mmCIF file with all atom_site columns, C-alpha atoms in Angstrom:
data_model
loop_
_atom_site.group_PDB
_atom_site.id
_atom_site.type_symbol
_atom_site.label_atom_id
_atom_site.label_alt_id
_atom_site.label_comp_id
_atom_site.label_asym_id
_atom_site.label_entity_id
_atom_site.label_seq_id
_atom_site.pdbx_PDB_ins_code
_atom_site.Cartn_x
_atom_site.Cartn_y
_atom_site.Cartn_z
_atom_site.occupancy
_atom_site.B_iso_or_equiv
_atom_site.pdbx_formal_charge
_atom_site.auth_seq_id
_atom_site.auth_comp_id
_atom_site.auth_asym_id
_atom_site.auth_atom_id
_atom_site.pdbx_PDB_model_num
ATOM 1   C CA . MET A 1 1   ? 50.924  -31.966 6.850   1.00 50.00 ? 10  MET A CA 1
ATOM 2   C CA . PHE A 1 2   ? 51.463  -29.193 4.312   1.00 55.00 ? 11  PHE A CA 1
ATOM 3   C CA . GLY A 1 3   ? 54.667  -28.214 6.112   1.00 59.00 ? 12  GLY A CA 1
ATOM 4   C CA . ASP A 1 4   ? 55.897  -31.795 5.871   1.00 70.00 ? 13  ASP A CA 1
ATOM 5   C CA . MET A 1 5   ? 55.198  -31.765 2.149   1.00 67.00 ? 14  MET A CA 1
ATOM 6   C CA . MET A 1 6   ? 57.111  -28.504 1.671   1.00 69.00 ? 15  MET A CA 1
ATOM 7   C CA . GLY A 1 7   ? 60.007  -29.858 3.691   1.00 68.00 ? 16  GLY A CA 1
ATOM 8   C CA . MET A 1 8   ? 60.038  -33.020 1.583   1.00 69.00 ? 17  MET A CA 1
ATOM 9   C CA . MET A 1 9   ? 59.983  -30.986 -1.650  1.00 72.00 ? 18  MET A CA 1
ATOM 10  C CA . GLY A 1 10  ? 62.914  -28.913 -0.389  1.00 74.00 ? 19  GLY A CA 1
ATOM 11  C CA . LYS A 1 11  ? 64.811  -32.070 0.503   1.00 77.00 ? 20  LYS A CA 1
ATOM 12  C CA . LEU A 1 12  ? 64.145  -33.523 -2.975  1.00 78.00 ? 21  LEU A CA 1
ATOM 13  C CA . LYS A 1 13  ? 65.383  -30.331 -4.644  1.00 82.00 ? 22  LYS A CA 1
ATOM 14  C CA . GLU A 1 14  ? 68.520  -30.420 -2.487  1.00 83.00 ? 23  GLU A CA 1
ATOM 15  C CA . THR A 1 15  ? 69.051  -34.073 -3.408  1.00 83.00 ? 24  THR A CA 1
ATOM 16  C CA . GLN A 1 16  ? 68.638  -33.263 -7.103  1.00 85.00 ? 25  GLN A CA 1
ATOM 17  C CA . GLN A 1 17  ? 71.345  -30.593 -6.792  1.00 88.00 ? 26  GLN A CA 1
ATOM 18  C CA . LYS A 1 18  ? 73.640  -33.071 -5.028  1.00 88.00 ? 27  LYS A CA 1
ATOM 19  C CA . VAL A 1 19  ? 73.046  -35.650 -7.770  1.00 88.00 ? 28  VAL A CA 1
ATOM 20  C CA . GLU A 1 20  ? 73.978  -33.080 -10.435 1.00 90.00 ? 29  GLU A CA 1
ATOM 21  C CA . ALA A 1 21  ? 77.115  -32.097 -8.501  1.00 91.00 ? 30  ALA A CA 1
ATOM 22  C CA . THR A 1 22  ? 78.044  -35.772 -8.156  1.00 91.00 ? 31  THR A CA 1
ATOM 23  C CA . LYS A 1 23  ? 77.613  -36.297 -11.915 1.00 91.00 ? 32  LYS A CA 1
ATOM 24  C CA . LYS A 1 24  ? 79.984  -33.403 -12.576 1.00 94.00 ? 33  LYS A CA 1
ATOM 25  C CA . ARG A 1 25  ? 82.486  -34.789 -10.072 1.00 93.00 ? 34  ARG A CA 1
ATOM 26  C CA . LEU A 1 26  ? 82.314  -38.223 -11.717 1.00 94.00 ? 35  LEU A CA 1
ATOM 27  C CA . ASP A 1 27  ? 83.567  -36.594 -14.935 1.00 94.00 ? 36  ASP A CA 1
ATOM 28  C CA . THR A 1 28  ? 86.868  -36.100 -13.098 1.00 95.00 ? 37  THR A CA 1
ATOM 29  C CA . VAL A 1 29  ? 87.081  -39.636 -11.679 1.00 95.00 ? 38  VAL A CA 1
ATOM 30  C CA . THR A 1 30  ? 89.123  -41.756 -14.082 1.00 96.00 ? 39  THR A CA 1
ATOM 31  C CA . LEU A 1 31  ? 89.595  -45.494 -14.086 1.00 97.00 ? 40  LEU A CA 1
ATOM 32  C CA . GLU A 1 32  ? 92.162  -47.488 -16.010 1.00 97.00 ? 41  GLU A CA 1
ATOM 33  C CA . GLU A 1 33  ? 91.463  -50.983 -17.247 1.00 97.00 ? 42  GLU A CA 1
ATOM 34  C CA . LYS A 1 34  ? 94.147  -53.156 -18.822 1.00 97.00 ? 43  LYS A CA 1
ATOM 35  C CA . SER A 1 35  ? 94.014  -56.432 -20.689 1.00 97.00 ? 44  SER A CA 1
ATOM 36  C CA . ASN A 1 36  ? 95.422  -59.341 -18.701 1.00 95.00 ? 45  ASN A CA 1
ATOM 37  C CA . ASP A 1 37  ? 98.784  -59.080 -20.439 1.00 96.00 ? 46  ASP A CA 1
ATOM 38  C CA . GLY A 1 38  ? 98.807  -55.270 -20.516 1.00 97.00 ? 47  GLY A CA 1
ATOM 39  C CA . PHE A 1 39  ? 98.756  -54.988 -24.324 1.00 97.00 ? 48  PHE A CA 1
ATOM 40  C CA . VAL A 1 40  ? 95.657  -52.751 -24.265 1.00 98.00 ? 49  VAL A CA 1
ATOM 41  C CA . ALA A 1 41  ? 94.859  -50.078 -21.678 1.00 98.00 ? 50  ALA A CA 1
ATOM 42  C CA . VAL A 1 42  ? 91.705  -47.977 -21.539 1.00 98.00 ? 51  VAL A CA 1
ATOM 43  C CA . THR A 1 43  ? 91.189  -44.845 -19.460 1.00 98.00 ? 52  THR A CA 1
ATOM 44  C CA . ILE A 1 44  ? 87.528  -44.018 -18.818 1.00 97.00 ? 53  ILE A CA 1
ATOM 45  C CA . THR A 1 45  ? 85.645  -41.611 -16.560 1.00 96.00 ? 54  THR A CA 1
ATOM 46  C CA . ALA A 1 46  ? 83.104  -42.801 -14.010 1.00 95.00 ? 55  ALA A CA 1
ATOM 47  C CA . ASN A 1 47  ? 80.509  -41.257 -16.352 1.00 94.00 ? 56  ASN A CA 1
ATOM 48  C CA . ARG A 1 48  ? 81.640  -43.782 -18.992 1.00 95.00 ? 57  ARG A CA 1
ATOM 49  C CA . GLU A 1 49  ? 83.458  -41.392 -21.313 1.00 96.00 ? 58  GLU A CA 1
ATOM 50  C CA . ILE A 1 50  ? 86.556  -42.972 -22.846 1.00 97.00 ? 59  ILE A CA 1
ATOM 51  C CA . LYS A 1 51  ? 89.543  -40.650 -22.499 1.00 97.00 ? 60  LYS A CA 1
ATOM 52  C CA . LYS A 1 52  ? 92.419  -42.739 -23.804 1.00 98.00 ? 61  LYS A CA 1
ATOM 53  C CA . ILE A 1 53  ? 93.209  -46.078 -25.435 1.00 98.00 ? 62  ILE A CA 1
ATOM 54  C CA . ALA A 1 54  ? 96.787  -47.381 -25.495 1.00 98.00 ? 63  ALA A CA 1
ATOM 55  C CA . ILE A 1 55  ? 97.675  -50.319 -27.742 1.00 98.00 ? 64  ILE A CA 1
ATOM 56  C CA . ASP A 1 56  ? 100.930 -52.245 -27.747 1.00 97.00 ? 65  ASP A CA 1
ATOM 57  C CA . ASP A 1 57  ? 102.592 -52.183 -31.182 1.00 97.00 ? 66  ASP A CA 1
ATOM 58  C CA . SER A 1 58  ? 102.641 -55.996 -31.334 1.00 96.00 ? 67  SER A CA 1
ATOM 59  C CA . LEU A 1 59  ? 98.851  -56.012 -31.740 1.00 96.00 ? 68  LEU A CA 1
ATOM 60  C CA . LEU A 1 60  ? 98.906  -53.812 -34.826 1.00 96.00 ? 69  LEU A CA 1
ATOM 61  C CA . GLN A 1 61  ? 99.793  -56.756 -37.079 1.00 96.00 ? 70  GLN A CA 1
ATOM 62  C CA . ASP A 1 62  ? 96.646  -58.778 -36.333 1.00 96.00 ? 71  ASP A CA 1
ATOM 63  C CA . LYS A 1 63  ? 93.395  -56.870 -36.829 1.00 97.00 ? 72  LYS A CA 1
ATOM 64  C CA . GLU A 1 64  ? 91.145  -59.630 -35.462 1.00 97.00 ? 73  GLU A CA 1
ATOM 65  C CA . GLN A 1 65  ? 93.234  -60.054 -32.312 1.00 97.00 ? 74  GLN A CA 1
ATOM 66  C CA . LEU A 1 66  ? 93.284  -56.288 -31.771 1.00 97.00 ? 75  LEU A CA 1
ATOM 67  C CA . GLU A 1 67  ? 89.496  -56.133 -32.118 1.00 97.00 ? 76  GLU A CA 1
ATOM 68  C CA . ASP A 1 68  ? 89.105  -58.926 -29.549 1.00 97.00 ? 77  ASP A CA 1
ATOM 69  C CA . TYR A 1 69  ? 91.421  -57.132 -27.107 1.00 97.00 ? 78  TYR A CA 1
ATOM 70  C CA . LEU A 1 70  ? 89.537  -53.860 -27.554 1.00 97.00 ? 79  LEU A CA 1
ATOM 71  C CA . ILE A 1 71  ? 86.125  -55.445 -27.038 1.00 97.00 ? 80  ILE A CA 1
ATOM 72  C CA . LEU A 1 72  ? 87.176  -57.270 -23.872 1.00 97.00 ? 81  LEU A CA 1
ATOM 73  C CA . THR A 1 73  ? 89.059  -54.360 -22.339 1.00 97.00 ? 82  THR A CA 1
ATOM 74  C CA . LEU A 1 74  ? 86.452  -51.735 -23.236 1.00 98.00 ? 83  LEU A CA 1
ATOM 75  C CA . ASN A 1 75  ? 83.650  -53.876 -21.810 1.00 97.00 ? 84  ASN A CA 1
ATOM 76  C CA . LYS A 1 76  ? 85.554  -54.362 -18.538 1.00 97.00 ? 85  LYS A CA 1
ATOM 77  C CA . ALA A 1 77  ? 86.243  -50.624 -18.343 1.00 97.00 ? 86  ALA A CA 1
ATOM 78  C CA . ILE A 1 78  ? 82.591  -49.754 -18.962 1.00 97.00 ? 87  ILE A CA 1
ATOM 79  C CA . GLN A 1 79  ? 81.431  -52.281 -16.343 1.00 97.00 ? 88  GLN A CA 1
ATOM 80  C CA . ASN A 1 80  ? 83.802  -50.833 -13.732 1.00 96.00 ? 89  ASN A CA 1
ATOM 81  C CA . ALA A 1 81  ? 82.816  -47.250 -14.564 1.00 96.00 ? 90  ALA A CA 1
ATOM 82  C CA . THR A 1 82  ? 79.129  -48.177 -14.353 1.00 96.00 ? 91  THR A CA 1
ATOM 83  C CA . ARG A 1 83  ? 79.648  -49.795 -10.958 1.00 96.00 ? 92  ARG A CA 1
ATOM 84  C CA . VAL A 1 84  ? 81.394  -46.670 -9.592  1.00 95.00 ? 93  VAL A CA 1
ATOM 85  C CA . ASN A 1 85  ? 78.770  -44.389 -11.152 1.00 94.00 ? 94  ASN A CA 1
ATOM 86  C CA . GLU A 1 86  ? 75.810  -46.316 -9.753  1.00 93.00 ? 95  GLU A CA 1
ATOM 87  C CA . THR A 1 87  ? 77.386  -46.622 -6.307  1.00 92.00 ? 96  THR A CA 1
ATOM 88  C CA . GLU A 1 88  ? 78.106  -42.894 -6.062  1.00 91.00 ? 97  GLU A CA 1
ATOM 89  C CA . LEU A 1 89  ? 74.771  -41.702 -7.446  1.00 89.00 ? 98  LEU A CA 1
ATOM 90  C CA . GLY A 1 90  ? 72.856  -44.299 -5.433  1.00 87.00 ? 99  GLY A CA 1
ATOM 91  C CA . ALA A 1 91  ? 74.483  -43.106 -2.217  1.00 87.00 ? 100 ALA A CA 1
ATOM 92  C CA . VAL A 1 92  ? 73.514  -39.496 -2.927  1.00 84.00 ? 101 VAL A CA 1
ATOM 93  C CA . ALA A 1 93  ? 69.958  -40.432 -3.906  1.00 78.00 ? 102 ALA A CA 1
ATOM 94  C CA . LYS A 1 94  ? 69.492  -42.657 -0.867  1.00 79.00 ? 103 LYS A CA 1
ATOM 95  C CA . GLU A 1 95  ? 70.753  -39.905 1.424   1.00 76.00 ? 104 GLU A CA 1
ATOM 96  C CA . GLY A 1 96  ? 68.073  -37.531 0.144   1.00 68.00 ? 105 GLY A CA 1
ATOM 97  C CA . MET A 1 97  ? 65.114  -39.895 0.186   1.00 63.00 ? 106 MET A CA 1
ATOM 98  C CA . PRO A 1 98  ? 62.541  -39.698 2.952   1.00 58.00 ? 107 PRO A CA 1
ATOM 99  C CA . ASN A 1 99  ? 62.505  -42.642 5.338   1.00 57.00 ? 108 ASN A CA 1
ATOM 100 C CA . ILE A 1 100 ? 59.828  -44.808 3.717   1.00 54.00 ? 109 ILE A CA 1
ATOM 101 C CA . PRO A 1 101 ? 59.753  -48.466 4.801   1.00 56.00 ? 110 PRO A CA 1
ATOM 102 C CA . GLY A 1 102 ? 60.894  -50.801 2.047   1.00 58.00 ? 111 GLY A CA 1
ATOM 103 C CA . MET A 1 103 ? 62.571  -48.093 -0.056  1.00 52.00 ? 112 MET A CA 1
ATOM 104 C CA . ASP A 1 104 ? 66.085  -48.967 1.195   1.00 54.00 ? 113 ASP A CA 1
ATOM 105 C CA . SER A 1 105 ? 66.238  -51.985 -1.099  1.00 56.00 ? 114 SER A CA 1
ATOM 106 C CA . LEU A 1 106 ? 65.855  -49.773 -4.187  1.00 54.00 ? 115 LEU A CA 1
ATOM 107 C CA . PHE A 1 107 ? 69.238  -48.111 -3.682  1.00 51.00 ? 116 PHE A CA 1
ATOM 108 C CA . LYS A 1 108 ? 71.471  -51.091 -2.908  1.00 51.00 ? 117 LYS A CA 1
#
C-alpha cells in the first residue's frame, strides 16, 4: 500500500510539472478574434493575455460605438482563449489522475 501511495505521489508531481509546461506553452498559442464586420481585431494568448488590438479608422469618430465593438470582441476573444486553456489543462490533469471511479466527469 505504501508503494502505491509513493507511486501516486510521483505521478501527481509529474502531472504538476506537465501542467506548468502546458501553461508556458499556452503563452505561445495565440488566437485572433474579429468583430463580425472586421472593424476590430483582438489577438490574445490561450492564457488570456491580450497581445494586440487593431481598430479600423472609421470607428475612431464614434466613441460609444468603438466601446461597444471593443467589449463584444474582447469578450469573444476571452471566451475562446478560456475554452482552449481549460481544454488543454484539463487534458493534462486528467491524464495524470489515478483511475478513480466517477472522477472522469470532473475533467470534461
